[in-house]
Amino acid sequence: MHTILLGAQWGDEGKGKLVDHLSSKSDYVIRFQGGNNAGHSLWVGGKKTVLHLIPSGILHPHTTCVIGEGVVLDPLVLRSEIHKLMDAGALADAKDRIRVSERTHLLLPLHRALDQERERKRAGTRGYIGTTGRGIGPCYETKARRTGIRCIDLVGLDAVSFAALMERLHESYREELGSDRNQELMGEAMGFLPEIRNFLAPLLIDTLEFMKAGKAQGKRFLFEGAQGVMLDLDHGTYPYVTSSHTTSPAAGIGAAFPSLTRDAKVIGCAKAYLTRVGAGDFVTELRGRWSAEELLIAEEIRAAGGEFGATTGRPRRIGWQDLVALKYAVEVAGMDALAIMKGDVLSSGLHSLKGSIRVCVAYREKGGRILNHFPALESTFSEIEPVYEEIPLWKSARSTDPAYKRYLSLIEAFTGVPVLFSGHGPEREQIEIV
Ligand code: IMP
């Protein structure tokens, strides 16, 4: 059986831990979208290591990790992650266990500069997205403009043809960045790319052929999603989204073997509460809008849950579980089951929680009308009110605790899919098969 694992909220749901668990039963672990905007904190050789591009499944020595063509690849980040893993003794030789699609687009200094420059200009306006600044949006932009550069271009073209592609790519941003800056960015890339060419060449694969061969040998595939459904380019809270597709069909596009992903089981990962980084409202955010004690609750949950971005270190915004949004995510992403993580954070003795928590079960519009579906218009989120159900807080986030079981049953009844996994602590083994 093959699995697609997705984030069911705005990212940071604790997918890394679940990937680690599911990888023990998988042979190939595949990234199919996003780039180094993602981040998983892992303990490698007794040291905390954050991986942004390499799937977390790398920690299981029997796995092969694939970076599919739906990913945007910063080659410097990949190289540095490989070195970190090798230094920690977690990887002997990248060629044995890491593969990159020939068709994957390269994320270059130009993309990073565009991302950061645009965000700087938009700061303080509604146009500010709060991106991770890693160049992800601009790299997908050049891919869609058909001026992007793929791994195979770097490895397969002669020097003159490759330089012409680089020239074409940079030329289209000359006006936006200015001639000098543009030349500087191109020079920077041209400086390190020859070395990257040698480093990437042995890792490249034709994903379709590679996966077909794996399927013929009976290999088990795990597709590891990054970010979350609510950040999906089409289905998320546009424009405050990432630039890739984070739903299950994206696995069939971003890793070239759709007949395999059609049969896969789709698991959505959600936290017992909500977090979000970057701009964009969410209805259940605890930001002191409805009562002053909200801020205290948010602060306690953030501290207890270590809710700071693994990529940027930004404090995550905190809110109550939103079942309307979760049901939407389940349906729009085609999830078969859910995993609920970090329930233990809420039951870790937070003073501000007085024996109960809240769960949003509907929205109320300004005029009082009840809304039972997730709205498309982004400005709605700051206007509608959450309708909460108050439920007793559990003592332990285990399905044997009646209050926790009741919470999981509420999620199942509301979303229409079963909860299959539940996380109850940061350690590798603190995951329950419900
Ligand atoms: P970008 O993907 O860097 O362009 O950022 C776009 C939006 O997605 C911003 O709100 C980011 O904070 C958010 N985002 C991107 N990657 C992640 C992630 O891995 N976890 C949570 N939020 C993310």
Coordinates of C-alpha atoms and ligand atoms in Angstrom, one line a residue:
M1 CA 0.0 0.0 0.0
H2 CA 1.3 3.5 -0.9
T3 CA 0.6 6.6 1.2
I4 CA 0.3 10.3 0.5
L5 CA 0.8 12.4 3.6
L6 CA -0.4 16.0 3.6
G7 CA -0.7 18.9 6.0
A8 CA -4.4 19.5 6.7
Q9 CA -4.0 23.0 8.1
W10 CA -1.6 25.9 7.4
G11 CA 1.6 23.8 7.7
D12 CA 3.7 22.8 10.7
E13 CA 1.2 20.1 11.8
G14 CA 3.9 17.7 12.9
K15 CA 4.2 15.8 9.6
G16 CA 7.9 15.1 10.1
K17 CA 7.2 12.8 13.0
L18 CA 4.5 10.9 11.0
V19 CA 6.8 10.6 8.0
D20 CA 9.4 9.2 10.3
H21 CA 6.9 6.6 11.5
L22 CA 5.5 5.8 8.1
S23 CA 9.0 5.6 6.6
S24 CA 9.7 2.5 8.6
K25 CA 7.2 0.8 6.3
S26 CA 8.2 2.5 3.1
D27 CA 11.0 2.0 0.6
Y28 CA 10.8 5.3 -1.3
V29 CA 10.0 8.6 0.3
I30 CA 9.2 11.3 -2.2
R31 CA 8.8 15.1 -2.0
F32 CA 6.5 16.3 -4.8
Q33 CA 6.0 20.1 -4.2
G34 CA 7.4 23.1 -2.4
G35 CA 11.0 23.6 -1.6
N36 CA 13.1 24.7 1.3
N37 CA 10.3 26.8 2.7
A38 CA 9.4 23.6 4.5
G39 CA 11.3 22.5 7.6
H40 CA 11.4 19.5 9.8
S41 CA 13.4 19.4 13.1
L42 CA 14.9 16.0 13.6
W43 CA 17.3 14.5 16.1
V44 CA 20.2 13.1 14.1
G45 CA 23.2 11.4 15.9
G46 CA 22.1 13.2 19.2
K47 CA 22.1 16.6 17.4
K48 CA 19.0 18.7 16.4
T49 CA 19.0 18.9 12.6
V50 CA 16.5 20.8 10.5
L51 CA 15.9 19.4 7.0
H52 CA 14.2 21.6 4.4
L53 CA 14.5 19.6 1.2
I54 CA 15.5 16.0 2.0
P55 CA 12.5 14.0 3.1
S56 CA 12.5 13.1 6.8
G57 CA 12.4 9.5 5.8
I58 CA 16.2 9.7 5.2
L59 CA 16.7 8.7 8.8
H60 CA 15.6 5.2 8.0
P61 CA 18.6 3.6 6.4
H62 CA 16.6 1.4 4.1
T63 CA 14.8 4.3 2.3
T64 CA 15.6 6.0 -1.0
C65 CA 14.6 9.6 -1.0
V66 CA 13.3 11.2 -4.2
I67 CA 12.9 14.9 -4.9
G68 CA 10.3 15.1 -7.7
E69 CA 9.8 17.6 -10.5
G70 CA 7.1 19.4 -8.6
V71 CA 9.7 20.6 -6.1
V72 CA 11.8 23.8 -6.6
L73 CA 15.3 22.9 -5.7
D74 CA 17.9 25.2 -4.1
P75 CA 21.0 23.2 -4.9
L76 CA 23.1 24.9 -2.2
V77 CA 20.6 23.9 0.4
L78 CA 20.5 20.3 -0.8
R79 CA 24.3 20.1 -0.8
S80 CA 24.5 21.5 2.7
E81 CA 21.8 19.1 4.0
I82 CA 23.7 16.1 2.5
H83 CA 26.9 17.2 4.2
K84 CA 25.1 17.7 7.5
L85 CA 23.7 14.2 7.3
M86 CA 27.1 12.7 6.3
D87 CA 28.9 14.5 9.1
A88 CA 26.3 13.1 11.6
G89 CA 26.8 9.6 10.3
A90 CA 23.2 9.4 9.0
L91 CA 24.2 9.1 5.3
A92 CA 27.2 7.3 3.9
D93 CA 26.9 8.3 0.2
A94 CA 24.2 10.5 -1.3
K95 CA 24.3 8.6 -4.6
D96 CA 23.0 5.5 -2.8
R97 CA 19.9 7.1 -1.2
I98 CA 19.0 10.5 -2.7
R99 CA 17.6 11.0 -6.2
V100 CA 16.5 14.2 -7.9
S101 CA 14.3 14.4 -11.0
E102 CA 16.0 15.7 -14.1
R103 CA 13.0 18.0 -14.6
T104 CA 13.1 19.7 -11.2
H105 CA 13.5 23.5 -11.5
L106 CA 16.6 25.1 -9.9
L107 CA 16.1 27.8 -7.4
L108 CA 18.8 30.4 -7.9
P109 CA 20.0 33.6 -6.2
L110 CA 17.7 35.6 -8.6
H111 CA 14.6 33.9 -7.1
R112 CA 15.7 34.6 -3.6
A113 CA 16.4 38.2 -4.3
L114 CA 13.0 38.7 -6.1
D115 CA 11.2 37.1 -3.1
Q116 CA 12.9 39.2 -0.5
E117 CA 12.9 42.5 -2.5
R118 CA 9.1 42.2 -3.3
E119 CA 8.3 41.4 0.3
R120 CA 10.3 44.4 1.5
K121 CA 8.4 46.7 -0.9
R122 CA 5.0 45.2 0.2
A123 CA 5.7 45.5 3.9
G124 CA 2.9 47.2 5.8
T125 CA 0.4 46.7 3.0
R126 CA -2.3 44.1 2.4
G127 CA 0.0 42.8 -0.4
Y128 CA 2.5 41.5 2.1
I129 CA 2.4 37.7 2.2
G130 CA 4.9 37.0 4.9
T131 CA 6.8 34.4 2.7
T132 CA 9.7 32.5 4.0
G133 CA 12.0 34.6 1.8
R134 CA 13.5 31.5 0.2
G135 CA 12.6 32.4 -3.4
I136 CA 9.8 29.8 -3.7
G137 CA 7.2 31.9 -5.4
P138 CA 9.5 33.5 -8.0
C139 CA 10.9 30.0 -8.9
Y140 CA 7.4 28.7 -9.6
E141 CA 6.8 32.0 -11.4
T142 CA 9.8 31.5 -13.8
K143 CA 8.6 27.9 -14.3
A144 CA 5.2 29.1 -15.4
R145 CA 6.8 31.9 -17.5
R146 CA 8.8 29.1 -19.2
T147 CA 12.1 30.8 -18.5
G148 CA 13.1 28.5 -15.6
I149 CA 16.1 26.3 -15.5
R150 CA 15.9 22.6 -14.8
C151 CA 18.5 20.3 -13.4
I152 CA 18.8 18.6 -16.7
D153 CA 19.6 21.9 -18.4
L154 CA 22.5 22.3 -16.1
V155 CA 23.8 18.8 -16.6
G156 CA 22.8 18.1 -20.2
L157 CA 23.5 21.3 -22.1
D158 CA 26.9 22.6 -23.4
A159 CA 28.3 25.7 -21.6
V160 CA 27.2 28.1 -24.4
S161 CA 23.6 26.9 -24.5
F162 CA 23.3 26.9 -20.7
A163 CA 24.7 30.5 -20.5
A164 CA 22.1 31.6 -23.1
L165 CA 19.3 30.1 -20.8
M166 CA 20.7 31.9 -17.8
E167 CA 20.9 35.1 -19.8
R168 CA 17.2 34.8 -20.9
L169 CA 16.1 34.1 -17.3
H170 CA 17.9 37.0 -15.9
E171 CA 17.1 39.4 -18.7
S172 CA 13.4 39.2 -18.0
Y173 CA 14.0 40.7 -14.5
R174 CA 16.5 43.4 -15.5
E175 CA 13.9 46.2 -15.2
E176 CA 12.6 45.0 -11.8
L177 CA 16.0 44.5 -10.2
G178 CA 18.2 47.0 -12.1
S179 CA 21.0 46.0 -14.4
D180 CA 23.8 45.9 -11.8
R181 CA 22.0 43.8 -9.3
N182 CA 20.8 41.5 -12.1
Q183 CA 24.3 41.0 -13.3
E184 CA 25.6 40.4 -9.8
L185 CA 22.9 37.7 -9.2
M186 CA 23.7 36.0 -12.5
G187 CA 27.5 36.1 -11.7
E188 CA 26.9 34.6 -8.3
A189 CA 25.0 31.7 -9.8
M190 CA 27.5 31.2 -12.6
G191 CA 30.2 31.0 -10.0
F192 CA 28.8 28.0 -8.1
L193 CA 26.9 26.2 -10.8
P194 CA 29.8 24.3 -12.4
E195 CA 30.5 22.7 -9.0
I196 CA 26.8 22.0 -8.5
R197 CA 26.7 20.4 -11.9
N198 CA 29.2 17.7 -10.8
F199 CA 27.4 17.3 -7.5
L200 CA 23.9 16.9 -9.1
A201 CA 24.8 14.8 -12.1
P202 CA 25.0 11.4 -10.3
L203 CA 21.8 12.1 -8.4
L204 CA 19.5 12.8 -11.4
I205 CA 16.8 10.4 -12.5
D206 CA 14.0 10.1 -15.0
T207 CA 11.4 9.9 -12.2
L208 CA 8.9 7.9 -14.2
E209 CA 11.4 5.2 -15.2
F210 CA 12.8 5.1 -11.7
M211 CA 9.4 4.8 -10.0
K212 CA 8.2 2.2 -12.6
A213 CA 11.2 0.0 -11.8
G214 CA 10.5 0.4 -8.1
K215 CA 6.9 -0.6 -8.5
A216 CA 7.9 -3.6 -10.6
Q217 CA 10.1 -4.7 -7.6
G218 CA 7.2 -4.3 -5.2
K219 CA 8.6 -1.2 -3.4
R220 CA 6.3 0.8 -1.1
F221 CA 6.0 4.5 -1.7
L222 CA 5.4 7.3 0.7
F223 CA 4.7 10.8 -0.8
E224 CA 5.6 13.5 1.7
G225 CA 3.6 16.7 1.3
A226 CA 5.0 20.0 2.5
Q227 CA 3.1 23.0 3.9
G228 CA -0.7 22.4 4.3
V229 CA -3.9 22.3 2.3
M230 CA -4.9 25.8 3.5
L231 CA -1.8 27.2 1.8
D232 CA -2.6 25.5 -1.6
L233 CA -2.4 27.8 -4.5
D234 CA -5.9 27.1 -5.8
H235 CA -7.7 25.9 -2.7
G236 CA -6.0 27.8 0.1
T237 CA -6.7 31.2 1.6
Y238 CA -5.5 33.0 -1.6
P239 CA -3.5 35.3 -1.9
Y240 CA -2.0 34.3 1.5
V241 CA -0.8 30.9 0.2
T242 CA 2.3 29.3 -1.1
S243 CA 3.0 28.9 -4.8
S244 CA 2.5 25.1 -5.2
H245 CA -0.3 22.6 -4.9
T246 CA -0.5 20.9 -1.5
T247 CA -3.4 18.6 -2.2
S248 CA -3.2 14.9 -3.1
P249 CA -3.5 15.1 -6.9
A250 CA -0.3 17.1 -6.8
A251 CA 1.6 13.9 -5.8
G252 CA 0.8 12.4 -9.2
I253 CA 2.0 15.5 -11.0
G254 CA 5.0 16.4 -8.9
A255 CA 6.5 12.9 -8.9
A256 CA 5.6 11.6 -12.4
F257 CA 3.7 8.4 -11.6
P258 CA -0.1 9.1 -11.3
S259 CA -1.2 5.5 -11.7
L260 CA 0.6 4.9 -8.4
T261 CA -0.8 7.8 -6.5
R262 CA -4.4 7.1 -7.6
D263 CA -4.3 3.9 -5.5
A264 CA -2.5 5.5 -2.5
K265 CA -4.1 6.1 0.9
V266 CA -4.2 9.8 1.7
I267 CA -3.6 10.8 5.3
G268 CA -4.0 14.4 6.5
C269 CA -2.0 15.6 9.4
A270 CA -3.6 18.2 11.8
K271 CA -2.7 19.5 15.2
A272 CA -5.2 19.5 18.1
Y273 CA -5.2 23.3 17.8
L274 CA -4.2 25.6 15.0
T275 CA -1.1 27.6 14.0
R276 CA -0.2 29.8 11.1
V277 CA 2.8 31.9 10.1
G278 CA 2.9 34.7 7.6
A279 CA 0.1 37.0 6.7
G280 CA -3.6 36.2 6.3
D281 CA -6.4 35.9 8.9
F282 CA -7.9 32.8 10.3
V283 CA -11.2 32.7 12.1
T284 CA -10.2 31.0 15.4
E285 CA -7.0 32.9 16.0
L286 CA -6.4 33.7 19.6
R287 CA -5.4 37.4 19.3
G288 CA -7.5 39.1 21.9
R289 CA -10.4 39.9 19.6
W290 CA -13.1 38.3 21.7
S291 CA -11.5 38.4 25.2
A292 CA -8.2 39.5 26.8
E293 CA -7.5 36.0 28.1
E294 CA -7.1 34.7 24.5
L295 CA -3.6 36.3 24.3
L296 CA -2.5 34.4 27.5
I297 CA -3.8 31.1 26.1
A298 CA -2.0 31.7 22.8
E299 CA 1.2 32.5 24.7
E300 CA 1.0 29.4 26.8
I301 CA 0.3 27.1 23.9
R302 CA 3.1 28.7 21.8
A303 CA 5.6 28.1 24.6
A304 CA 4.5 24.6 25.5
G305 CA 4.2 23.5 21.9
G306 CA 7.5 25.2 20.8
E307 CA 5.5 27.0 18.1
F308 CA 8.3 28.8 16.3
G309 CA 9.0 28.3 12.6
A310 CA 11.6 25.6 11.8
T311 CA 12.7 27.6 8.7
T312 CA 12.4 31.2 9.8
G313 CA 12.2 31.1 13.6
R314 CA 9.0 33.3 13.4
P315 CA 6.5 32.9 16.3
R316 CA 3.5 31.0 15.0
R317 CA 0.1 32.5 15.5
I318 CA -2.2 30.3 17.6
G319 CA -5.9 29.4 17.4
W320 CA -8.5 26.9 18.4
Q321 CA -9.2 23.9 16.2
D322 CA -11.4 24.9 13.3
L323 CA -13.5 21.9 12.1
V324 CA -15.1 23.8 9.2
A325 CA -11.7 24.4 7.8
L326 CA -10.5 20.9 8.6
K327 CA -13.6 19.3 6.9
Y328 CA -12.9 21.5 3.8
A329 CA -9.2 20.4 3.8
V330 CA -10.3 16.7 4.0
E331 CA -12.7 17.1 1.1
V332 CA -10.7 19.3 -1.2
A333 CA -7.5 17.4 -0.7
G334 CA -9.1 13.9 -1.0
M335 CA -8.0 12.7 2.4
D336 CA -9.0 9.2 3.6
A337 CA -8.0 9.5 7.2
L338 CA -6.5 12.0 9.7
A339 CA -3.6 12.1 12.1
I340 CA -4.1 14.4 15.1
M341 CA -0.8 15.6 16.6
K342 CA 0.2 17.5 19.7
G343 CA -2.9 16.9 21.9
D344 CA -0.4 16.5 24.7
V345 CA 0.5 20.3 24.5
L346 CA -3.0 21.2 25.5
S347 CA -3.0 18.8 28.5
S348 CA 0.5 19.8 29.7
G349 CA -0.9 21.8 32.6
L350 CA -1.4 25.2 31.0
H351 CA -2.8 27.6 33.6
S352 CA -5.0 29.5 31.2
L353 CA -7.0 26.4 30.2
K354 CA -9.5 25.9 32.9
G355 CA -10.5 22.3 32.3
S356 CA -11.9 22.9 28.8
I357 CA -11.0 23.8 25.3
R358 CA -12.9 25.2 22.3
V359 CA -13.5 23.8 18.9
C360 CA -15.0 25.8 16.0
V361 CA -18.0 24.1 14.4
A362 CA -19.5 26.9 12.3
Y363 CA -19.0 30.5 11.4
R364 CA -21.4 33.4 12.1
E365 CA -21.7 36.2 9.6
K366 CA -22.1 39.9 10.7
G367 CA -25.9 39.8 10.2
G368 CA -26.1 36.6 12.4
R369 CA -26.4 34.1 9.5
I370 CA -24.7 30.8 10.2
L371 CA -22.1 29.7 7.6
N372 CA -21.3 26.0 7.4
H373 CA -18.7 26.0 4.6
F374 CA -15.3 27.5 4.1
P375 CA -15.6 30.8 2.3
A376 CA -13.5 31.7 -0.8
L377 CA -13.3 35.5 -0.2
E378 CA -10.3 36.1 2.0
S379 CA -11.5 39.3 3.5
T380 CA -14.4 37.3 5.1
F381 CA -12.0 35.7 7.6
S382 CA -11.6 38.9 9.6
E383 CA -15.3 39.6 9.7
I384 CA -16.9 36.3 10.5
E385 CA -17.1 35.0 14.1
P386 CA -16.3 31.4 15.2
V387 CA -19.2 29.4 16.7
Y388 CA -17.6 27.2 19.3
E389 CA -18.4 24.0 21.1
E390 CA -16.7 23.9 24.5
I391 CA -15.4 20.4 25.3
P392 CA -13.7 19.0 28.4
L393 CA -9.9 18.9 28.3
W394 CA -8.3 15.5 28.5
K395 CA -5.7 14.5 31.1
S396 CA -3.7 12.5 28.6
A397 CA -3.7 12.6 24.8
R398 CA -4.3 8.9 24.5
S399 CA -7.4 7.3 23.1
T400 CA -7.9 5.5 26.4
D401 CA -8.7 8.9 28.0
P402 CA -12.5 9.4 27.6
A403 CA -12.2 13.2 27.1
Y404 CA -9.6 12.8 24.4
K405 CA -11.5 10.0 22.7
R406 CA -14.5 12.3 22.7
Y407 CA -12.5 15.0 20.9
L408 CA -11.3 12.5 18.3
S409 CA -14.9 11.2 17.8
L410 CA -16.1 14.8 17.3
I411 CA -13.4 15.3 14.6
E412 CA -14.4 12.0 12.9
A413 CA -18.1 12.8 13.0
F414 CA -17.5 16.3 11.6
T415 CA -15.1 15.5 8.9
G416 CA -16.4 12.1 7.9
V417 CA -13.0 10.3 8.0
P418 CA -11.4 8.3 10.7
V419 CA -8.5 9.4 12.9
L420 CA -5.8 6.7 12.4
F421 CA -2.9 8.2 14.2
S422 CA -2.5 10.4 17.3
G423 CA 0.7 12.0 18.5
H424 CA 1.2 12.4 22.2
G425 CA 4.8 13.7 22.6
P426 CA 7.9 14.8 20.7
E427 CA 9.7 11.4 20.9
R428 CA 9.7 9.1 17.9
E429 CA 7.7 6.4 19.6
Q430 CA 5.1 8.8 21.0
I431 CA 2.6 8.1 18.3
E432 CA -0.5 5.9 18.8
I433 CA -2.3 3.9 16.1
V434 CA -5.8 4.7 17.1
Ligands
IMP1 P1 6.4 30.9 0.6 O1 6.0 29.5 0.5 O2 7.8 31.1 1.2 O3 6.2 31.7 -0.6 O4 5.4 31.6 1.7 C1 4.0 31.7 1.4 C2 3.2 31.5 2.7 O5 3.3 30.1 3.0 C3 3.7 32.3 3.9 O6 2.5 32.6 4.7 C4 4.5 31.3 4.7 O7 4.6 31.6 6.0 C5 3.8 30.0 4.4 N1 4.6 28.8 4.4 C6 5.5 28.3 3.5 N2 6.1 27.2 3.9 C7 5.6 26.9 5.1 C8 5.7 25.8 6.0 O8 6.5 24.9 5.8 N3 5.0 25.8 7.1 C9 4.1 26.9 7.4 N4 3.9 27.9 6.6 C10 4.6 27.9 5.4

